[in-house]
Amino acid sequence: DMFTKKAKDNLQAMLGQAKFSAANNTDAQALRVPSLYPEWEKLEEGTHLEKGQRVNYNNVLYNVLSAHDKQTQWTPEAAPSLFAKVLIPDPGVIPDWEQPSSTNGYKKGDKVKHNSKVWESLVDNNVWEPGSVGTDSVWKEVQEG
C-alpha cells in the first residue's frame, strides 16, 4: 500500500544519507558502522574507488590510499599500496601490535600491546616494532591503567 512504499522510500533516503555522511567518519566512528561501507568483493570490476573512501574486505575495514579502478587481483590484502588496514579499530581497546606496511603506520598517540607491555607511538606513520633496538624516539612504554 501507499504507506509501505513511502516508508521504504524514507528508509532508502536515510540509508543513502548515512552512507553519504559516513565518508567523513573517523576510523573509530567508521568501525562502529562498517555496514555503511561497501563490501570490496561485491563491487563490480572497474568500479572507481576514490582516495579516502573505505571498503570492507574479509570483515576488516580498509582505507583507500589512492584512486583506482577495482581489479580483481588488487585485493586490499594483495595491494598495500592501494589499501591500508585500519589498525586501531576501537580507541578504547588496546590491540596487539601488528607489523604495518609503509602505507598504514601507527599514528602518534596510538597504544598497542607487545611482548607483555603497553607502548604508545610518539610519531605518525610508525612502522617500527615497539621495544626493538633504536626505537626509543618512536615508542615509549606506558604503564597499564
Tab-separated table of N, CA, C and O in Angstrom, residues 2 4 6-7 12 15 19 23 35 48-49 55-56 61-63 66 73 83-84 92 105-106 114 119 125-126 130 145:
chain	number	residue	atom	x	y	z
A	2	MET	N	0.258	2.388	-0.049
A	2	MET	CA	0.971	3.665	-0.193
A	2	MET	C	1.882	3.935	1.000
A	2	MET	O	3.006	4.379	0.858
A	4	THR	N	3.402	1.816	2.969
A	4	THR	CA	4.575	0.951	2.923
A	4	THR	C	5.599	1.485	1.921
A	4	THR	O	6.787	1.508	2.199
A	6	LYS	N	5.976	4.597	0.929
A	6	LYS	CA	6.562	5.823	1.484
A	6	LYS	C	7.582	5.481	2.574
A	6	LYS	O	8.666	6.063	2.621
A	7	ALA	N	7.265	4.521	3.435
A	7	ALA	CA	8.199	4.108	4.488
A	7	ALA	C	9.486	3.550	3.866
A	7	ALA	O	10.585	3.870	4.316
A	12	GLN	N	15.198	4.173	2.440
A	12	GLN	CA	16.232	4.259	1.393
A	12	GLN	C	16.940	5.613	1.457
A	12	GLN	O	18.160	5.696	1.348
A	15	LEU	N	19.231	5.684	4.534
A	15	LEU	CA	20.421	4.868	4.309
A	15	LEU	C	21.371	5.589	3.352
A	15	LEU	O	22.577	5.645	3.581
A	19	LYS	N	25.149	6.723	4.279
A	19	LYS	CA	26.329	6.323	3.503
A	19	LYS	C	27.098	7.549	3.033
A	19	LYS	O	28.323	7.569	3.053
A	23	ALA	N	31.295	8.979	4.847
A	23	ALA	CA	32.584	9.283	4.237
A	23	ALA	C	33.436	10.161	5.145
A	23	ALA	O	34.663	10.103	5.100
A	35	SER	N	28.821	-1.581	8.119
A	35	SER	CA	27.894	-1.928	7.038
A	35	SER	C	27.568	-0.742	6.129
A	35	SER	O	26.998	-0.924	5.059
A	48	HIS	N	35.182	2.670	-9.770
A	48	HIS	CA	36.197	3.651	-9.380
A	48	HIS	C	36.168	3.853	-7.872
A	48	HIS	O	35.124	4.085	-7.279
A	49	LEU	N	37.331	3.738	-7.242
A	49	LEU	CA	37.480	3.975	-5.804
A	49	LEU	C	38.304	5.240	-5.611
A	49	LEU	O	39.372	5.382	-6.196
A	55	VAL	N	36.428	0.571	2.422
A	55	VAL	CA	35.775	-0.655	1.965
A	55	VAL	C	35.990	-1.747	3.004
A	55	VAL	O	36.952	-1.709	3.772
A	56	ASN	N	35.073	-2.702	3.034
A	56	ASN	CA	35.214	-3.895	3.879
A	56	ASN	C	35.785	-5.017	3.024
A	56	ASN	O	35.398	-5.186	1.872
A	61	LEU	N	38.026	-3.455	7.922
A	61	LEU	CA	37.839	-2.166	7.265
A	61	LEU	C	39.180	-1.647	6.749
A	61	LEU	O	40.183	-1.692	7.462
A	62	TYR	N	39.178	-1.182	5.502
A	62	TYR	CA	40.376	-0.639	4.856
A	62	TYR	C	40.097	0.762	4.344
A	62	TYR	O	38.992	1.050	3.878
A	63	ASN	N	41.116	1.625	4.387
A	63	ASN	CA	41.068	2.929	3.745
A	63	ASN	C	41.689	2.804	2.356
A	63	ASN	O	42.707	2.136	2.199
A	66	SER	N	44.893	5.406	-2.713
A	66	SER	CA	44.989	6.168	-3.955
A	66	SER	C	43.855	5.756	-4.876
A	66	SER	O	43.439	4.596	-4.893
A	73	GLN	N	42.455	-8.763	-8.986
A	73	GLN	CA	43.712	-9.202	-8.352
A	73	GLN	C	44.236	-8.181	-7.340
A	73	GLN	O	45.088	-8.508	-6.531
A	83	PHE	N	45.568	0.109	-0.434
A	83	PHE	CA	44.683	-0.002	0.730
A	83	PHE	C	45.495	-0.061	2.014
A	83	PHE	O	46.558	-0.673	2.055
A	84	ALA	N	44.962	0.529	3.077
A	84	ALA	CA	45.582	0.442	4.399
A	84	ALA	C	44.549	-0.088	5.386
A	84	ALA	O	43.463	0.477	5.528
A	92	GLY	N	39.157	2.674	22.589
A	92	GLY	CA	39.026	2.272	23.978
A	92	GLY	C	39.645	0.914	24.293
A	92	GLY	O	39.679	0.506	25.436
A	105	GLY	N	51.158	3.066	8.849
A	105	GLY	CA	51.807	3.042	10.155
A	105	GLY	C	50.901	3.570	11.246
A	105	GLY	O	49.887	4.217	10.983
A	106	TYR	N	51.282	3.275	12.491
A	106	TYR	CA	50.516	3.768	13.628
A	106	TYR	C	50.640	5.287	13.720
A	106	TYR	O	51.649	5.865	13.326
A	114	HIS	N	52.573	-5.290	23.190
A	114	HIS	CA	53.619	-6.071	22.520
A	114	HIS	C	54.584	-6.589	23.576
A	114	HIS	O	55.051	-5.821	24.414
A	119	TRP	N	52.658	0.015	24.775
A	119	TRP	CA	53.507	1.043	24.151
A	119	TRP	C	52.634	2.121	23.540
A	119	TRP	O	51.547	1.852	23.062
A	125	ASN	N	52.853	7.636	11.295
A	125	ASN	CA	53.435	6.702	10.312
A	125	ASN	C	54.498	5.808	10.940
A	125	ASN	O	55.546	5.559	10.341
A	126	ASN	N	54.223	5.317	12.150
A	126	ASN	CA	55.180	4.492	12.886
A	126	ASN	C	55.057	3.039	12.440
A	126	ASN	O	54.047	2.383	12.691
A	130	PRO	N	57.726	-2.038	18.512
A	130	PRO	CA	57.949	-1.453	19.839
A	130	PRO	C	59.007	-2.237	20.620
A	130	PRO	O	59.006	-3.464	20.615
A	145	GLY	N	46.735	1.004	32.798
A	145	GLY	CA	45.708	1.741	33.523
A	145	GLY	C	46.077	2.058	34.928
A	145	GLY	O	45.437	2.648	35.700
